[in-house]
XYZ file of C-alpha atoms in Angstrom:
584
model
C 0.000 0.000 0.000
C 0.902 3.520 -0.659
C 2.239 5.986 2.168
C 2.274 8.857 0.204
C 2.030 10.822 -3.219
C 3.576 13.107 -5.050
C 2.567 16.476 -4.267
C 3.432 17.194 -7.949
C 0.684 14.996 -8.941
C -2.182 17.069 -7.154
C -3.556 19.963 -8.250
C -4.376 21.836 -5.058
C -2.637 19.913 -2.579
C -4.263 19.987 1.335
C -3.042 18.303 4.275
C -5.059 15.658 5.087
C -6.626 16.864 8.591
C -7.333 20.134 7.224
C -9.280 18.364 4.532
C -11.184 16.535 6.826
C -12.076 19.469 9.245
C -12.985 21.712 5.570
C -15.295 18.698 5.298
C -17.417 19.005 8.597
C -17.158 22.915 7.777
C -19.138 22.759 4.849
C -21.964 20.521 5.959
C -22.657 22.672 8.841
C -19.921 21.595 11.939
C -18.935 24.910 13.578
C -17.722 23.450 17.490
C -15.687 20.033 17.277
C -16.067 18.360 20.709
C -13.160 16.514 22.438
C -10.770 15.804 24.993
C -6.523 16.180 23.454
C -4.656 13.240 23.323
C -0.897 12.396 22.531
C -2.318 10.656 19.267
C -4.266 14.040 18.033
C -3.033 16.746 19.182
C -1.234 17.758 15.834
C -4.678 17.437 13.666
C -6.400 19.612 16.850
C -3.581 22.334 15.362
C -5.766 22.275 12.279
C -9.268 23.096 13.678
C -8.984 26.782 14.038
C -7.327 27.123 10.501
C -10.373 25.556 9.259
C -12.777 28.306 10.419
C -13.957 25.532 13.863
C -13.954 26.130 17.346
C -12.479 23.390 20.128
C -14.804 22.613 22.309
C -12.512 20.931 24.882
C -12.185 20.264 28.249
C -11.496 22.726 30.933
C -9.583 20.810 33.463
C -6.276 19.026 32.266
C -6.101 16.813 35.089
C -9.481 14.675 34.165
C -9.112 11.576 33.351
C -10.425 10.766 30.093
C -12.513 8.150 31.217
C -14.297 11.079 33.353
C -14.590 13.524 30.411
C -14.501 11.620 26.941
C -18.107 10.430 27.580
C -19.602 14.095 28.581
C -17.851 15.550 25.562
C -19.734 12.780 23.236
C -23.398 13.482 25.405
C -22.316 17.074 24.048
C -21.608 15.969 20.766
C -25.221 14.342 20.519
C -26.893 17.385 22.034
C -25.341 19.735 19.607
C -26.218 17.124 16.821
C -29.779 17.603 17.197
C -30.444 21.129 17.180
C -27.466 21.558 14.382
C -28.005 18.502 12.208
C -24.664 16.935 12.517
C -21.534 17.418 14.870
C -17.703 15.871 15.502
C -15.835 14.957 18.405
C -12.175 14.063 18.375
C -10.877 11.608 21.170
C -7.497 9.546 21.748
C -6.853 6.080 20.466
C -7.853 3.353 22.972
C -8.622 5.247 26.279
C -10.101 8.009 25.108
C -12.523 6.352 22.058
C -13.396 3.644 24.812
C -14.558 6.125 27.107
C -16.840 7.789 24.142
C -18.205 4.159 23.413
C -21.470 5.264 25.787
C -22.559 7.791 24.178
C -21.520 7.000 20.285
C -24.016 3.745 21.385
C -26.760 6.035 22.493
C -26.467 8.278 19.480
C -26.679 4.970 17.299
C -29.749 3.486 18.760
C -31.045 7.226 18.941
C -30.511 7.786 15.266
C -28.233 10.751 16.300
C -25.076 11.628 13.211
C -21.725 12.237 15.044
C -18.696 11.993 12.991
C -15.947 10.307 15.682
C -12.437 11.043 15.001
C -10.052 9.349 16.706
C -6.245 10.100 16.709
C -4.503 6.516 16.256
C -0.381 5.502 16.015
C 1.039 5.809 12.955
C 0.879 3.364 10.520
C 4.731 2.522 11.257
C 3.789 1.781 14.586
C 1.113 -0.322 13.834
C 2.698 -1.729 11.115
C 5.275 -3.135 13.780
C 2.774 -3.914 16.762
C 5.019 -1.926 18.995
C 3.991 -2.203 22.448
C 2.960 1.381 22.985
C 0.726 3.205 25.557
C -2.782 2.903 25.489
C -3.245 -0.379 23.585
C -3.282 -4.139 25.359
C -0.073 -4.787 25.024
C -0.626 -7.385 22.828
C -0.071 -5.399 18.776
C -3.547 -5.718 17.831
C -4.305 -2.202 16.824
C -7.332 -3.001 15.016
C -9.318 -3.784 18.279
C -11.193 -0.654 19.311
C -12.318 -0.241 16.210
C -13.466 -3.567 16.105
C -15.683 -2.740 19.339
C -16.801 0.582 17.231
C -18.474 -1.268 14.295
C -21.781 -2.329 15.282
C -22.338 0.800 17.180
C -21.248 2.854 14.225
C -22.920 3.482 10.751
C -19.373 3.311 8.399
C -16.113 3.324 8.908
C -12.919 5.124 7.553
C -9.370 3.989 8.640
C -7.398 7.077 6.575
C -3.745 4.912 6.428
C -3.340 5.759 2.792
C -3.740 9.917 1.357
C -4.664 8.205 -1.917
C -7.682 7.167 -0.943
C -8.371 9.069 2.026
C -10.612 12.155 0.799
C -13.070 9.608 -0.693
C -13.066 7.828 2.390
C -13.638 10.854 4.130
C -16.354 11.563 1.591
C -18.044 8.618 2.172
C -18.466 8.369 5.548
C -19.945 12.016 6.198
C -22.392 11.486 3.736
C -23.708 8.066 5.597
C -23.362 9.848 8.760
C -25.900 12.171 7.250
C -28.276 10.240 5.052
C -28.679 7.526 7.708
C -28.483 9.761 11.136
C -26.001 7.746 12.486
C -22.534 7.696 13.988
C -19.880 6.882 11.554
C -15.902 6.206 13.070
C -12.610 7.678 11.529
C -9.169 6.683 12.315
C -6.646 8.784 12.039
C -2.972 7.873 12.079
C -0.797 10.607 13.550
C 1.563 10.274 10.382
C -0.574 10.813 8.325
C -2.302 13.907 9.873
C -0.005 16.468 7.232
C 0.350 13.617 4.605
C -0.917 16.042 0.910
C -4.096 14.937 -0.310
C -6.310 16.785 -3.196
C -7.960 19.444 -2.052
C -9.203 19.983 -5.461
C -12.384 18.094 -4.344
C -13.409 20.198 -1.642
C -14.924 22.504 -4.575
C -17.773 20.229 -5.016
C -20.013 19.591 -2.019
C -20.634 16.332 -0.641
C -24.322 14.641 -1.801
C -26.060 14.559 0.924
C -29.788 14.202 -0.949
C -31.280 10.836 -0.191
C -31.862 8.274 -2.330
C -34.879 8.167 -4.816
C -37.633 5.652 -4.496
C -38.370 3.602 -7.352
C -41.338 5.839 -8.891
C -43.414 2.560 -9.650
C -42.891 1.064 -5.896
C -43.805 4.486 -4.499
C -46.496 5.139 -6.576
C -47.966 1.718 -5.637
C -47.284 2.604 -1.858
C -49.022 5.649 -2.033
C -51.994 4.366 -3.837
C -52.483 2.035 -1.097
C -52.054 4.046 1.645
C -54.556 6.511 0.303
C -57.346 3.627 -0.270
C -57.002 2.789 3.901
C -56.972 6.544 4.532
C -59.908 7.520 2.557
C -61.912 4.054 3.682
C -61.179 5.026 7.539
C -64.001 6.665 9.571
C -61.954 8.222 12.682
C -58.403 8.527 11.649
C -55.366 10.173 13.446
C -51.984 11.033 12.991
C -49.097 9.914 15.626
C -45.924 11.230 15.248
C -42.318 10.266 17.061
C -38.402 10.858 17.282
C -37.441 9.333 13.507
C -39.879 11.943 11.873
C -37.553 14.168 13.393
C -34.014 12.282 12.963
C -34.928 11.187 9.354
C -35.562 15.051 8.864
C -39.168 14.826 7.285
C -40.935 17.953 9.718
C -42.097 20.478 7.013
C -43.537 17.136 5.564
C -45.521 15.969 8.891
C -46.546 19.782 9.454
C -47.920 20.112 6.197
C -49.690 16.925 6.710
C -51.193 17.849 10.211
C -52.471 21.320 8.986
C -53.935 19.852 5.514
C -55.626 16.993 6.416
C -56.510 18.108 10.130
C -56.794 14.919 11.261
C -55.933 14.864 15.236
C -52.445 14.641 15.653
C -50.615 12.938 18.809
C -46.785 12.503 19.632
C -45.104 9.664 21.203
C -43.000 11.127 24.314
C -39.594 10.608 21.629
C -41.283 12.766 19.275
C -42.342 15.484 21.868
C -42.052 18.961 19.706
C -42.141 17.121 16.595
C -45.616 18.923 15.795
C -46.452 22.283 16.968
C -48.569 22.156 19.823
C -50.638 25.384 19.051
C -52.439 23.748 16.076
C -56.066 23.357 17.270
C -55.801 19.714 16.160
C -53.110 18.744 18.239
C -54.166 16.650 21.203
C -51.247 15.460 23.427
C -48.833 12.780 24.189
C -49.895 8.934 23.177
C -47.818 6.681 25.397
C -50.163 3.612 26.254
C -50.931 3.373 29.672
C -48.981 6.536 30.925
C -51.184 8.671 29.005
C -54.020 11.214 30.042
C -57.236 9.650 29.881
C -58.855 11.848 27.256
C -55.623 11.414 24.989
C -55.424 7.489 25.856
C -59.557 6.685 24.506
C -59.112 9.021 21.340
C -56.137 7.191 20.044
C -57.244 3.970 20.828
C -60.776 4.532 19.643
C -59.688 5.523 15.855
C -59.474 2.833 13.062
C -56.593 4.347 11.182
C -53.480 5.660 12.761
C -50.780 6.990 10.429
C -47.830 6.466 12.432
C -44.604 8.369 11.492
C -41.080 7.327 13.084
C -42.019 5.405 15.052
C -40.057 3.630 17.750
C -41.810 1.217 20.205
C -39.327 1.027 23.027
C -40.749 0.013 26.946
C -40.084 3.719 28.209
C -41.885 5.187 24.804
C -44.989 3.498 25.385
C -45.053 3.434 28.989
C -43.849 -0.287 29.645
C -45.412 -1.504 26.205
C -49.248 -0.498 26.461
C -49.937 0.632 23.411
C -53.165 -0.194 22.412
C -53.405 0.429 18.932
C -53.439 -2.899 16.681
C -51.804 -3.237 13.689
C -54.473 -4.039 11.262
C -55.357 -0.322 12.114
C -51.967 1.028 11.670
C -50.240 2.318 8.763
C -46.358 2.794 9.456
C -43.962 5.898 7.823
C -40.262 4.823 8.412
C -36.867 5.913 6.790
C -36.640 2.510 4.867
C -40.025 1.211 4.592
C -43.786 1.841 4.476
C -45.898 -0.840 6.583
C -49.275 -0.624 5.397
C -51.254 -3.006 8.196
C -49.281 -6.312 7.578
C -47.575 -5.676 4.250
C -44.386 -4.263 3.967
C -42.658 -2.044 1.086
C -38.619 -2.443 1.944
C -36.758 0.227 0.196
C -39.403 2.939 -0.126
C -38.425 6.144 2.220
C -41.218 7.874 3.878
C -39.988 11.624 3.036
C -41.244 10.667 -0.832
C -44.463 8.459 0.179
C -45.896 11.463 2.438
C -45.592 14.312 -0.193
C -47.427 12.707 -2.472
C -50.082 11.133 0.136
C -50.014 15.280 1.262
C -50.634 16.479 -2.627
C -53.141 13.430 -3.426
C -55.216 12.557 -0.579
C -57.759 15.291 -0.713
C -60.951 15.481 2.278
C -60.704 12.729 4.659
C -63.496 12.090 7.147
C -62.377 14.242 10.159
C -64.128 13.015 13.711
C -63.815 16.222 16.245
C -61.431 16.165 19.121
C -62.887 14.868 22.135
C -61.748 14.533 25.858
C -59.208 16.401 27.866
C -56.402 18.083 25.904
C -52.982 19.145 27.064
C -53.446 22.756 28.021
C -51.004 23.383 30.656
C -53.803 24.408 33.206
C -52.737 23.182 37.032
C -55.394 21.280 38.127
C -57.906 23.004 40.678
C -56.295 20.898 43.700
C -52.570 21.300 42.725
C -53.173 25.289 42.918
C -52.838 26.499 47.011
C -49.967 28.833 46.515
C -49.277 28.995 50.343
C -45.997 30.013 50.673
C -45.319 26.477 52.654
C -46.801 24.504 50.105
C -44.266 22.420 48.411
C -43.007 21.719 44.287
C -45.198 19.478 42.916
C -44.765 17.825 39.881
C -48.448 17.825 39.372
C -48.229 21.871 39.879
C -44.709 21.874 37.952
C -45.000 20.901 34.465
C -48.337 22.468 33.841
C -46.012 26.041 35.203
C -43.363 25.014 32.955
C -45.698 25.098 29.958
C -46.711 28.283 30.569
C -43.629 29.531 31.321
C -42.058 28.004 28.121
C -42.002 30.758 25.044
C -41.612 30.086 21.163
C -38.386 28.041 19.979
C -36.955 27.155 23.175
C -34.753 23.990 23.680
C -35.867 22.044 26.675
C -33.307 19.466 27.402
C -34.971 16.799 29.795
C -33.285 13.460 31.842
C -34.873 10.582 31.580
C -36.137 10.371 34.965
C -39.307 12.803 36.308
C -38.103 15.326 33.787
C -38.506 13.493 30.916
C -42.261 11.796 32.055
C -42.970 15.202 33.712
C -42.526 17.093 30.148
C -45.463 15.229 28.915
C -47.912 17.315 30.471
C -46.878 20.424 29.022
C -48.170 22.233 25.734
C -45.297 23.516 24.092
C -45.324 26.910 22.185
C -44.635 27.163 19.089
C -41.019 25.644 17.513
C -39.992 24.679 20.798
C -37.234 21.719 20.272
C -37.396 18.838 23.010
C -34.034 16.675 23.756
C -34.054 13.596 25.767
C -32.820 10.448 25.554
C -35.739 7.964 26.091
C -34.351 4.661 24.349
C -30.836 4.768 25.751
C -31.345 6.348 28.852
C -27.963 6.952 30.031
C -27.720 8.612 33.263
C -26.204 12.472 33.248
C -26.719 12.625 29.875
C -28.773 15.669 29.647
C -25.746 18.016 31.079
C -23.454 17.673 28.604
C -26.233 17.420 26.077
C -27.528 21.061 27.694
C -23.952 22.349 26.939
C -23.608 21.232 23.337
C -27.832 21.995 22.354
C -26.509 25.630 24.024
C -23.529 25.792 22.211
C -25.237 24.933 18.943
C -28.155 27.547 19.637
C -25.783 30.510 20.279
C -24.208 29.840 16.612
C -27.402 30.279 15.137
C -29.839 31.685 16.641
C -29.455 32.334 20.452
C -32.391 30.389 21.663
C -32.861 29.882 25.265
C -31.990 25.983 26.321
C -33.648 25.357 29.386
C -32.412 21.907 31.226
C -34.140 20.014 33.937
C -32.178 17.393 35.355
C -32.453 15.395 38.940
C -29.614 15.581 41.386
C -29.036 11.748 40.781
C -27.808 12.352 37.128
C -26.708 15.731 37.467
C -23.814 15.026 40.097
C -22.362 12.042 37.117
C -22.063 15.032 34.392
C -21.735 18.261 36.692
C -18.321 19.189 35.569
C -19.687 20.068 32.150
C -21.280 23.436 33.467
C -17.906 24.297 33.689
C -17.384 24.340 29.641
C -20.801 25.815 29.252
C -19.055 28.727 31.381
C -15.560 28.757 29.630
C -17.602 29.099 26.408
C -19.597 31.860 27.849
C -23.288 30.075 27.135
C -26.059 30.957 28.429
C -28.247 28.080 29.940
C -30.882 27.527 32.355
C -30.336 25.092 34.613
C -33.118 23.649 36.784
C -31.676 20.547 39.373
C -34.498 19.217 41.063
C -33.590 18.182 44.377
C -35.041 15.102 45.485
C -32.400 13.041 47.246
C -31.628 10.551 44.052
C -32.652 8.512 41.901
C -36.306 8.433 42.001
C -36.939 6.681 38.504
C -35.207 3.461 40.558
C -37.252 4.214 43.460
C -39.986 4.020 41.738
C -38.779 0.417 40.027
C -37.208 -1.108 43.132
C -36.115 0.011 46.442
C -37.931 3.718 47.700
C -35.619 4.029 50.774
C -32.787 1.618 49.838
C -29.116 4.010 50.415
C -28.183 2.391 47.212
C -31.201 5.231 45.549
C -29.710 7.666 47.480
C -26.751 10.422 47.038
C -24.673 12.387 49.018
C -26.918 16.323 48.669
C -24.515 18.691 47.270
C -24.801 22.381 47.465
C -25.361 22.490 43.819
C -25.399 25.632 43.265
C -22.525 26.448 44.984
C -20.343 24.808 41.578
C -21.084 27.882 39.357
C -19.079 29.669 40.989
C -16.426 26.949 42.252
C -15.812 26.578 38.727
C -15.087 30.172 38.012
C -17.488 31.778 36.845
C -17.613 35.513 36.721
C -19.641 37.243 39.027
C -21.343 39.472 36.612
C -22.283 36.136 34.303
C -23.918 33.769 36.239
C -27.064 34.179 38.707
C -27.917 31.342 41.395
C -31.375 30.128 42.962
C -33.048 27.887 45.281
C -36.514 27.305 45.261
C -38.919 25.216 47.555
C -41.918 26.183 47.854
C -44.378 27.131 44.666
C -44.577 30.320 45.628
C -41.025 30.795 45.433
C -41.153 28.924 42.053
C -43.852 30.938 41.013
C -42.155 34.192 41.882
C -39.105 32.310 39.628
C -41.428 32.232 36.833
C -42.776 35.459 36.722
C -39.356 37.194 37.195
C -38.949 38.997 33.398
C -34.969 39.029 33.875
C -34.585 35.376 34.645
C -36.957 34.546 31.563
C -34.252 36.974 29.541
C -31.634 34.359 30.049
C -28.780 37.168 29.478
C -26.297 35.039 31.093
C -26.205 31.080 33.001
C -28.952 30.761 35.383
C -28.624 27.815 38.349
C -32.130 26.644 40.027
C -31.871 24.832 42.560
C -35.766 23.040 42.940
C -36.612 21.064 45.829
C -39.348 18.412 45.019
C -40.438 15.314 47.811
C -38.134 12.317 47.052
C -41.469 10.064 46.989
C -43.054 12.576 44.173
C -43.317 11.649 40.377
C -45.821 12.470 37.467
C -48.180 10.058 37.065
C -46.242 8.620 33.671
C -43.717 7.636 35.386
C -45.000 5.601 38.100
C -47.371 3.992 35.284
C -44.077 3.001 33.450
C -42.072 2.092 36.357
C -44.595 -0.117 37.527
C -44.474 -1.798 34.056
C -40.882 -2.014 34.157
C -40.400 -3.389 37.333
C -43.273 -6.116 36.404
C -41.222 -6.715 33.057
C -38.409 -7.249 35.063
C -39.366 -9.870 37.526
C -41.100 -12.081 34.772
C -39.833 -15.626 34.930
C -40.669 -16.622 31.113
């Protein structure tokens, strides 16, 4: 093989790295995410010559087992508010320590392009017994443990070949919203590729379906749909990865037809359309939400993903002889299946074609965000309750927020809000890693303040929070402008909930959480701290104009009863801890 080529033979030769990091530049990257490493340090040299921003870690003296992980929960926040992102880590230690979150980002159907800085080919060439590996010259093993959690795969060991590779794998990271894995060799960091290619954009247009297969598809879909009496819409988190929104608004305001979300595809619709009804999750839904859905006989489900904690411990009740479903790969029309035909295609021309459909009115209790008459006393004893919380929050909330949510009570809790308009929701319901909302706060933050300064509002518990706390201290370094709300309840009351209310194991040492904004240096003048517990107090919170501003990082402390939980989650929990004790 190759180790080099003639820079005579190129036309507009590039190093290599700075090829790559043009690459992320022109399909949107702006903040590369990482933690340095012997093995990448000199491609790190080429991020700021690029026109990118590090995104690294404040404190040298982490280990990169503590840090590598946050930086990729960062990664996968900024990912979903900016379409794609990149984080750089270490070979070995530092790509192992990402493997947590590049898996959640896979089975979330979240694009990050991992980088990692390997030995040089020499090295590995000669299975020297260097740092970081097993000792045993198998250099090829990390990667290895990469490729099922991973999309595609580059290994750039020869500049021949390398920009195609490089080519390639962006474009799948793209097209199929997954994480894709590049290894780069430390020789071959300033090894001279052609740059010449950089003048033409990488495809990033999906593939065509076969017009005759989608036609057919269509035609089919629009017989069920035009035969069905009570109809509805359902709509969750791969409408939103697979990037088909303008499609599924177009589709709720044309046909009308009530429209519900699963909790994954919370802010996939906008909430202010009067035929927008709530949250579908089985069981854990509101009652009036729970006997519409399950009362229609035709639900056109888009993206959907049918996971225990999206359907509230697997209580759907919606058959699928009554179900029609839109998915990146394949339309499911009742019990036959159309591989190969992408929904984005299918639902324009269902949208264009399908004309008036037999609309039944919206009945029951909708999601308003109205506290409920007994969750209202506003004595200034009376404690945070998530009944009187969420409801606030939705109030609270204004157009195109972020609200970045753990899945614990935040993430069942969000349910019952109505969201204004363009208001983006981030969670991690199918994963469920603990702390990962932090560091997904500080990259969803630092994504928003290179577009459009939106307000990113996080609620996490104290439980996940104290895993993930040390990333407030990059969301300070890079002067973003969060709102933090830890809700103080003594652990973790998801497990509580599923086994063991008052075992220690649930519990955690009580920090003085807000206290860190300033141990971690923050500026006076930029950072403002709170503690709330009582509603009142909350209340007072809420109505406060300058806090809503969000001019600079805002700390809430929120004290909530440790037994306390929306009524989702102890549905769910009591599902899951069932699930978990069956025998066969």
């Amino acid at each position: 093989m190759a180790t080099d080529i003639r820079t005579a033979e190129l036309k507009k030769p590039v190093d290599l790295a700075e090829y790559l990091f043009r690459r992320l530049h022109q399909v949107g990257v702006r903040g590369v995410h990482g933690v340095p490493g012997d093995f990448n340090l000199v491609a790190l040299d080429y991020i700021p010559k690029t026109g990118l921003n590090w995104v690294g870690n404040t404190n040298e003296l982490n280990a990169e087992a503590q840090t590598d992980v946050k930086k990729g929960y960062a990664a996968d926040g900024y990912a979903r508010i900016k379409g794609i992102s990149a984080v750089v880590t270490t070979f070995g230690v530092g790509e192992l320590s990402l493997v947590n979150a590049i898996a959640g980002a896979y089975s979330e159907y979240v694009p990050i392009v991992h980088i990692v800085g390997t030995p040089s080919t020499i090295s590995q060439r000669d299975g020297l017994l260097l740092h970081h590996t097993l000792g045993n010259g198998n250099f090829d093993v990390f990667a290895d443990m990469s490729r099922d959690i991973t999309c595609a795969m580059a290994k750039l060991n020869d500049p021949q070949d390398a920009p195609m590779l490089i080519d390639h794998v962006i474009r799948e990271c793209w097209v199929q919203s997954r994480p894709v894995y590049i290894a780069l060799p430390t020789d071959m960091v300033q090894k001279k590729v052609e740059g010449q290619r950089l003048e033409t954009p990488i495809d990033l247009s999906y593939p065509t379906n076969l017009p005759e297969k989608e036609d057919y598809a269509v035609g089919v879909i629009l017989k069920y749909l035009h035969a069905a009496k009570n109809p509805i819409i359902l709509v969750d988190a791969c409408a939103v990865r697979h990037r088909v929104l303008e499609e599924v608004d177009e589709l709720v305001k044309k046909s009308g037809l009530p429209t519900f979300v699963a909790p994954m595809g919370k802010g996939a619709v906008n909430e202010t359309l009067p035929n927008y009804v709530g949250v579908y999750a089985g069981d854990g839904s509101t009652p009036g939400v729970k006997d519409r859905v399950e009362a229609s006989d035709l639900v056109l489900s888009i993206g959907a993903i049918k996971s225990d904690f999206n359907t509230a411990g697997f209580t759907y009740r919606v058959g699928q002889l009554a179900t029609i479903d839109f998915h990146s790969d394949y339309i499911r029309v009742r019990y036959s299946e159309y591989p190969g035909v992408r929904m984005k295609g299918v639902l324009q021309k269902v949208i264009a074609k399908m004309g008036k459909l037999n609309v039944q009115g919206i009945s029951g209790d909708k999601v308003n965000n109205e506290i409920a008459s007994e969750d209202q006393h506003m004595s200034h004893d009376e404690v945070i309750s998530h009944a009187w919380l969420w409801p606030r929050v939705g109030q609270w909330l204004i157009p195109n927020d972020i609200v970045i949510t753990e899945t614990g009570t935040a993430n069942f809790g969000i349910w019952e809000t109505r969201f204004p308009e363009g208001v983006t929701a981030l969670s991690q319901v199918l994963w469920g890693s603990i702390g990962y909302s932090v560091g997904a706060c500080q990259g969803a933050a630092l994504a928003a303040k290179e577009t459009d300064n939106r307000r990113t509002i996080l609620f996490v518990g104290d439980g996940s929070f104290q895993l993930t706390a040390q990333e407030v201290s990059t969301m300070i370094r890079h002067d973003l402008n969060p709102i933090i709300f830890v809700i103080c309840n003594e652990g973790y009351t998801i497990e509580r909930l599923i086994h063991g209310m008052e075992a220690s194991y649930n519990d955690v040492q009580q920090w003085k959480y807000k206290d860190l904004v300033a141990a971690f240096g923050a500026h006076p003048k930029k950072y403002k701290t709170y503690q709330v517990k009582t509603k009142k107090e909350a209340d007072d919170l809420f109505n406060d104009k300058e806090f809503a501003a969000a001019p600079y990082l805002q700390f809430v402390e929120i004290y909530m009863p440790k037994e306390d939980a929306p009524r989702a989650l102890k549905l769910t929990t009591q599902a899951s801890a069932k699930l978990n004790a069956r025998l066969e």
